[in-house]
Coordinates of C-alpha atoms and ligand atoms in Angstrom, one line a residue:
X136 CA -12.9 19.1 26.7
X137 CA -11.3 18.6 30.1
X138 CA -8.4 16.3 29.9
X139 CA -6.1 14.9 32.5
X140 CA -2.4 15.0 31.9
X141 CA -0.9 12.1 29.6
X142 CA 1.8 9.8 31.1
X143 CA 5.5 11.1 31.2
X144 CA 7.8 10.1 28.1
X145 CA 5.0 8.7 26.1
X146 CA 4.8 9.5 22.2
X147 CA 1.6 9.0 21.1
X148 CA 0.7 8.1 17.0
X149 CA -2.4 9.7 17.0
X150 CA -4.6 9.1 13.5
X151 CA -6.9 11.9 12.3
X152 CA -9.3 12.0 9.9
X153 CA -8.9 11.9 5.8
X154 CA -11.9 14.2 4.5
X155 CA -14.1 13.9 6.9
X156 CA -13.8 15.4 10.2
X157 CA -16.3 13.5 11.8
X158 CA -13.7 10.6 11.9
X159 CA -11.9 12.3 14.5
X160 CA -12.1 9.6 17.5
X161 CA -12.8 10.8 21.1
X162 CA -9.4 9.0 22.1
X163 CA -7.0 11.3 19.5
X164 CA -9.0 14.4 20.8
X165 CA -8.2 13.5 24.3
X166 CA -4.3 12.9 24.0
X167 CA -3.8 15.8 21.5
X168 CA -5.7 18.3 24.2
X169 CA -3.6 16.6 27.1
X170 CA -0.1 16.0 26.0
X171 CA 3.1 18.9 26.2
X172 CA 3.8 19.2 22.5
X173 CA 2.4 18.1 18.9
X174 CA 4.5 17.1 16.3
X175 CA 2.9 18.1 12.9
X176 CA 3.9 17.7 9.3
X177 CA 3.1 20.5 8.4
X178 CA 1.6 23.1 11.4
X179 CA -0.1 24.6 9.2
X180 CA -2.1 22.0 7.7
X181 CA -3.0 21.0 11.3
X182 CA -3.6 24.4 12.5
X183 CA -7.1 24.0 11.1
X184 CA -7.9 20.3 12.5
X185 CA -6.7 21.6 15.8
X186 CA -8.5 24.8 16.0
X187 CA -11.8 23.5 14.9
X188 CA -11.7 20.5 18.0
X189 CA -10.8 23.6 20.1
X190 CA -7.1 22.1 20.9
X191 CA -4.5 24.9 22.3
X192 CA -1.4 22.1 22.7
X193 CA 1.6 23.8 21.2
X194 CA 2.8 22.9 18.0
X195 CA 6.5 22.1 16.3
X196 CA 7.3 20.4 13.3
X197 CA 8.3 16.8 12.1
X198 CA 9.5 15.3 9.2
X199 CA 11.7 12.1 8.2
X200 CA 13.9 14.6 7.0
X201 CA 14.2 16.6 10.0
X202 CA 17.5 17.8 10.6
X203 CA 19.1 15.7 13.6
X204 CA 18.8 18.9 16.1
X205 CA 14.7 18.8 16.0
X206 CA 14.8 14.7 16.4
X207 CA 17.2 15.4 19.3
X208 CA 15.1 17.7 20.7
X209 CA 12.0 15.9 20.7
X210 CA 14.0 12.5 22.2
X211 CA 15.1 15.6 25.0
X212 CA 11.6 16.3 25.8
X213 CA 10.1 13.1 26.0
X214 CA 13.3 12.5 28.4
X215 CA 12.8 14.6 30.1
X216 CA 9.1 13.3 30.9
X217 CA 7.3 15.5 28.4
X218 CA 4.5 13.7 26.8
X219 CA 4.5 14.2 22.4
X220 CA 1.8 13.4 19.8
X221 CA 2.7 12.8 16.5
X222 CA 0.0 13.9 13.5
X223 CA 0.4 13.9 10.5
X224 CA -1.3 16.0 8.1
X225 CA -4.2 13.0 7.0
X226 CA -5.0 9.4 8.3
X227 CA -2.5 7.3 10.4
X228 CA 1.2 8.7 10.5
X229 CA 4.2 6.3 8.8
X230 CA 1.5 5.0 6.4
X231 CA 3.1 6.9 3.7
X232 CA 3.7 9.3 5.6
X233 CA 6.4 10.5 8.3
X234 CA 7.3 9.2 11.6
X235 CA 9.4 6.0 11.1
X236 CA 12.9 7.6 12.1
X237 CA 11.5 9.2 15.3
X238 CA 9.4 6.1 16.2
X239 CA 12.3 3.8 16.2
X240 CA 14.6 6.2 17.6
X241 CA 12.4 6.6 20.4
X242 CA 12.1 2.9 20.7
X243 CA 15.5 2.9 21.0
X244 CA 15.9 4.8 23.9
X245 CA 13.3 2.3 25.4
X246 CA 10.8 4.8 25.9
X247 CA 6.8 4.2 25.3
X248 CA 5.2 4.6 21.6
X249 CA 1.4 4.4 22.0
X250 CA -0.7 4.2 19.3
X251 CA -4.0 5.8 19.0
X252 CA -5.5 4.1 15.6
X253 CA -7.9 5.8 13.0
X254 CA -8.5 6.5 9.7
X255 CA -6.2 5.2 7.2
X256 CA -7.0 5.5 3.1
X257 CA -5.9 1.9 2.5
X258 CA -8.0 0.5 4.8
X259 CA -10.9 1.9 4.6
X260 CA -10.8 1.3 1.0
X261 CA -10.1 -2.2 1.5
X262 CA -13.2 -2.4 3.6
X263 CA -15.2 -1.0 1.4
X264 CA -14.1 -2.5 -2.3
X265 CA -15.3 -5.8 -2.3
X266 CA -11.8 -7.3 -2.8
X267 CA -9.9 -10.3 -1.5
X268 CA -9.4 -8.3 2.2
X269 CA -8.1 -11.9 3.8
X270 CA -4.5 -11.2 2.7
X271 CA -2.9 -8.1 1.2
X272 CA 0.1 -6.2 0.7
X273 CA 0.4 -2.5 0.9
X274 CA 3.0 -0.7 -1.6
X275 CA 2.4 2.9 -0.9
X276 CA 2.6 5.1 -3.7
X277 CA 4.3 3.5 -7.1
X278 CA 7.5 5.3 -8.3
X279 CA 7.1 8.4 -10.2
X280 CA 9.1 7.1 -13.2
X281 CA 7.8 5.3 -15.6
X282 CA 10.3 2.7 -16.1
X283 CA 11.0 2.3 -12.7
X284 CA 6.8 1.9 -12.3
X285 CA 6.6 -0.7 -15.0
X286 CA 9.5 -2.5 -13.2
X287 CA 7.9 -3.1 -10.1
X288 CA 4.5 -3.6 -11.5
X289 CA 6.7 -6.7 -13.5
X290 CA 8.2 -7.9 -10.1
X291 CA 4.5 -8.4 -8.6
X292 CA 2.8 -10.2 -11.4
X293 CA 2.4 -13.2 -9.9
X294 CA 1.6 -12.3 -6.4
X295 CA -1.5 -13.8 -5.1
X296 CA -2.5 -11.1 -2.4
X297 CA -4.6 -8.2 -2.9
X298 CA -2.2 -5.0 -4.0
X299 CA -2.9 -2.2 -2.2
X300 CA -1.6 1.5 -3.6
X301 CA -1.3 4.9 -3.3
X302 CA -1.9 7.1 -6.2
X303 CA -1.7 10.9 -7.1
X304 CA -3.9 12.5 -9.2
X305 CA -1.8 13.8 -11.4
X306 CA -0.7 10.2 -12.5
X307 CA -3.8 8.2 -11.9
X308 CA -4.3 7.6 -15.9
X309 CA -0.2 6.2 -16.2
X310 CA -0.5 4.6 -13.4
X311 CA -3.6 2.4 -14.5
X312 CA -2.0 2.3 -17.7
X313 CA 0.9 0.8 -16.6
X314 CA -0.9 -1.7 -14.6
X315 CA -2.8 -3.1 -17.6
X316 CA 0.4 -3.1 -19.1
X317 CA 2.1 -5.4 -16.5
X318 CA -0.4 -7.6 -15.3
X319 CA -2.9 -7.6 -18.2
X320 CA -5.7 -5.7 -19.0
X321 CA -8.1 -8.2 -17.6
X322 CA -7.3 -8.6 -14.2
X323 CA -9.7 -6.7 -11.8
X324 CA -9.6 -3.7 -10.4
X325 CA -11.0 -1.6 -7.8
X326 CA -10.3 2.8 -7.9
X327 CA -11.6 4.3 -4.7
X328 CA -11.5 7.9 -4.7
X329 CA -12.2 10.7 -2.2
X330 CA -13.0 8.4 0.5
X331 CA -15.1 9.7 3.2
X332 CA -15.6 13.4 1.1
X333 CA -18.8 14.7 -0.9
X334 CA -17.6 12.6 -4.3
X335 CA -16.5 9.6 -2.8
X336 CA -16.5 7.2 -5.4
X337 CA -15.8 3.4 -5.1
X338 CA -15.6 1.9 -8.8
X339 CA -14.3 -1.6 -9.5
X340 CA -13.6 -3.1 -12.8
X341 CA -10.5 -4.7 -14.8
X342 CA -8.5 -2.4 -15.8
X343 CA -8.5 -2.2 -19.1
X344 CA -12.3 -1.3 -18.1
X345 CA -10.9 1.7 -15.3
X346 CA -8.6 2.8 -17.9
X347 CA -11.6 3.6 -20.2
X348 CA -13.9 4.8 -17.1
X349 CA -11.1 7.5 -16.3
X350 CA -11.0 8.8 -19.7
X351 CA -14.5 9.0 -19.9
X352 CA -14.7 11.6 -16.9
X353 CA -11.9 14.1 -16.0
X354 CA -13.7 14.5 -12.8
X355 CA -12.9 10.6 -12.0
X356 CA -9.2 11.7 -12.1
X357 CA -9.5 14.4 -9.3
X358 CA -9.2 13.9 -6.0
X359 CA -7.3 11.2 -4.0
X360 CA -6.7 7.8 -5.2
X361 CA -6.4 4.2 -3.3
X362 CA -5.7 1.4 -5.9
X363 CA -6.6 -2.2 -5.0
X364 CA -5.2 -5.0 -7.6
X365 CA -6.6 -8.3 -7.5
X366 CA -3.7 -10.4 -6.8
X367 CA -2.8 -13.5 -9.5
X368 CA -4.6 -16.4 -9.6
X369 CA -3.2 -19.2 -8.0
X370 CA -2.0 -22.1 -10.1
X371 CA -1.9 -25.4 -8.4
X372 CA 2.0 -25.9 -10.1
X373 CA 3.1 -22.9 -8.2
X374 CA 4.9 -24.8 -5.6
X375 CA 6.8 -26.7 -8.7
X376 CA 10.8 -25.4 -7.7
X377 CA 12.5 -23.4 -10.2
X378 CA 15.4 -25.5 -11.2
X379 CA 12.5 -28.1 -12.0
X380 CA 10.7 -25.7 -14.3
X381 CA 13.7 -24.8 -16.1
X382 CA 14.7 -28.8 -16.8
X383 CA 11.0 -29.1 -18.4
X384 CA 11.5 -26.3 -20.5
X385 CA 14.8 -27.1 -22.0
X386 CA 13.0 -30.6 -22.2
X387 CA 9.8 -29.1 -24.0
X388 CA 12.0 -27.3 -26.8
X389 CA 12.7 -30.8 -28.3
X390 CA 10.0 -33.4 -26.9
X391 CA 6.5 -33.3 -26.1
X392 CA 4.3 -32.1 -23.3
X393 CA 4.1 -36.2 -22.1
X394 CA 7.6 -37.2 -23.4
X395 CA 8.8 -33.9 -21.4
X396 CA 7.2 -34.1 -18.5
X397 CA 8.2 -37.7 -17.9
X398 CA 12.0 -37.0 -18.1
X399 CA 11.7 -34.0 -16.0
X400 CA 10.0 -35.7 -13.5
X401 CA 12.8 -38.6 -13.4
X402 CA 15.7 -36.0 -13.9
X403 CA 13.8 -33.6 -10.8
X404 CA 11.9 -35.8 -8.8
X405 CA 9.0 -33.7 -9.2
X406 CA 5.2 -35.6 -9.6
X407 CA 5.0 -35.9 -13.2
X408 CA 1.4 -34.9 -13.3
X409 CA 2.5 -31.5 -11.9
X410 CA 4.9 -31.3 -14.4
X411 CA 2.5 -32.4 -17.1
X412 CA -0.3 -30.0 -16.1
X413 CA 2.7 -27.3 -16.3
X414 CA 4.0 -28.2 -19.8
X415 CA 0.4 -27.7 -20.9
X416 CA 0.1 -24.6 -19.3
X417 CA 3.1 -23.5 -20.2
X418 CA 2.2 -24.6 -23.9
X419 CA -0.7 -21.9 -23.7
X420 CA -3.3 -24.1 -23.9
X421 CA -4.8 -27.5 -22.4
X422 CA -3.9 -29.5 -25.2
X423 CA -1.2 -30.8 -26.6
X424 CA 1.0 -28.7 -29.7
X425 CA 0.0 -31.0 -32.9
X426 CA 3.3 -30.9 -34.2
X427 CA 4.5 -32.7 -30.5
X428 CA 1.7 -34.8 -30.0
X429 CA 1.7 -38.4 -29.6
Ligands
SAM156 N1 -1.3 8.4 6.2 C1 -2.3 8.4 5.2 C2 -3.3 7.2 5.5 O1 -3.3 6.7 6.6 O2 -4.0 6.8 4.6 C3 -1.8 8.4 3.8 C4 -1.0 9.6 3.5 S1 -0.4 9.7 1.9 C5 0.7 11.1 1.9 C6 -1.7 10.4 1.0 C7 -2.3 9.4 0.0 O3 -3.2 8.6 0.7 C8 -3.1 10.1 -1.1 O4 -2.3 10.5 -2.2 C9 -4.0 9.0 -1.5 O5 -3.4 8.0 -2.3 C10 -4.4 8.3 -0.1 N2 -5.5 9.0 0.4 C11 -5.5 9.9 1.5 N3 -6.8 10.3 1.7 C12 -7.6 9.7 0.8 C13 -9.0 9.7 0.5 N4 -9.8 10.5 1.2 N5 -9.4 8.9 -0.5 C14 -8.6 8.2 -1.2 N6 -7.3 8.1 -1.0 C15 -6.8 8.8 0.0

């Protein structure tokens, strides 16, 4: 491909593909043949995407860990007017992947970051799930430690956006496990797997239902893993403040759901049908304890 020179002290984020290299866009083909220098995360890797577009730009490597001599060098070059795409070794770079110290460094300096947008996992998976897309919230890949897992599985149980992760295959089954764990084996699920290679697989269930589908099949734990959550349901009392919500439960230890929810709402100021359809929820069912009720 002939390709005219890229503008001077430019870095470029430049998505490839994730599986399938027919996702390669015209756009990150053009920039990678026409700028000075390609930072990889690992040459290697990209050795292969590069050689089979037919793209001779020079290579040198970039992680977050870099040490500060190869950062220094790259902020040099594009200094010095040299133009630098950043790949990483699938999808869009910083998505889980490097490139956040040298983009903000470079946007530091003042100089131009152009994106040139692709393929990402989480996306594409959101696209395809069938899964509240309207509002979400990426979390990368969960910690590798259990406990530390559970912990921030605990800390989202009650978010109401999609939950979008990243997962490996080697703990796919704990993972899901863990999830039932924390938010209930009931709440839906989608696993898409191997997106956009020959077993791409898009299977959506609750969990406690992926949890049985995995074990089923060893081959459904291969591969590469995007996990969307269904986020919580919303509860019309969620906007009841906390301080509010503790009064009515001290309240609801000695009185009943009405008596409770009438005192709370004098002592808080909250509606005291808010705080009544609370008690009851709280109370784990829609009707009153028979021991409390009036
Ligand atoms: N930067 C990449 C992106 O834009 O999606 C993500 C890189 S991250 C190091 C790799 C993780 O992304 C994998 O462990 C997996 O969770 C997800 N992933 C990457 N390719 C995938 C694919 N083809 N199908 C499903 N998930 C994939």
């Amino acid at each position: 491909m002939t390709a005219t020179h890229a503008p001077a002290g430019v870095l470029y984020i430049v998505a490839t593909p994730i599986g399938n290299l027919g996702d390669m866009s015209m756009r990150a083909i053009e920039i990678l043949n026409s700028v000075d220098l390609i930072a990889a995360e690992d040459t290697r890797h990209s050795a292969r995407l590069l050689q089979h577009f037919g793209i001779q730009t020079r290579m040198a490597s970039y992680h977050d860990f870099s040490d500060d001599t190869r950062v220094d060098q790259l902020l040099r070059s594009l200094l010095e007017g040299q133009s630098i795409a950043l790949i990483s070794d699938a999808g869009t770079p910083l998505i889980s992947d490097p490139g956040y110290r040298l983009v903000s460094l470079v946007r530091a300096r003042g100089l131009r970051v152009v994106p040139v947008p692709g393929v990402c996992a989480a996306i594409a998976a959101l696209s395809a799930a069938g899964i509240p897309s309207d509002r979400f919230t990426f979390e990368g890949f969960p910690p590798a430690k259990q406990a530390a897992r559970l912990k921030l599985f605990e800390s989202l149980q009650s978010e109401a956006r999609t939950l979008v992760f990243y997962e490996s295959p080697h703990r796919i089954l704990e993972c899901v496990d863990d999830m039932a764990q924390a938010f209930g084996s009931e709440r839906p699920a989608v696993i898409a797997r191997e997106l956009t290679k020959t077993f791409e697989t898009i299977h959506g269930d609750t969990l406690s239902g992926l949890q049985q589908w995995l074990r089923a099949d060893a081959n459904q734990q291969r591969g590469e893993f995007v996990i969307l959550l269904h986020g919580a349901e919303e509860s019309p009392h969620d906007d009841v403040p906390p301080e509010a919500r503790r009064v009515l439960s001290v309240l609801l230890e000695e009185l009943s759901v009405k008596q409770a929810s009438a005192l709370a709402s004098r002592l808080t100021g909250v509606k005291k049908n808010l705080l009544y359809a609370l008690a009851l929820e709280a109370a784990g069912s829609a009707k009153d304890s028979p021991s409390r009720a009036e």
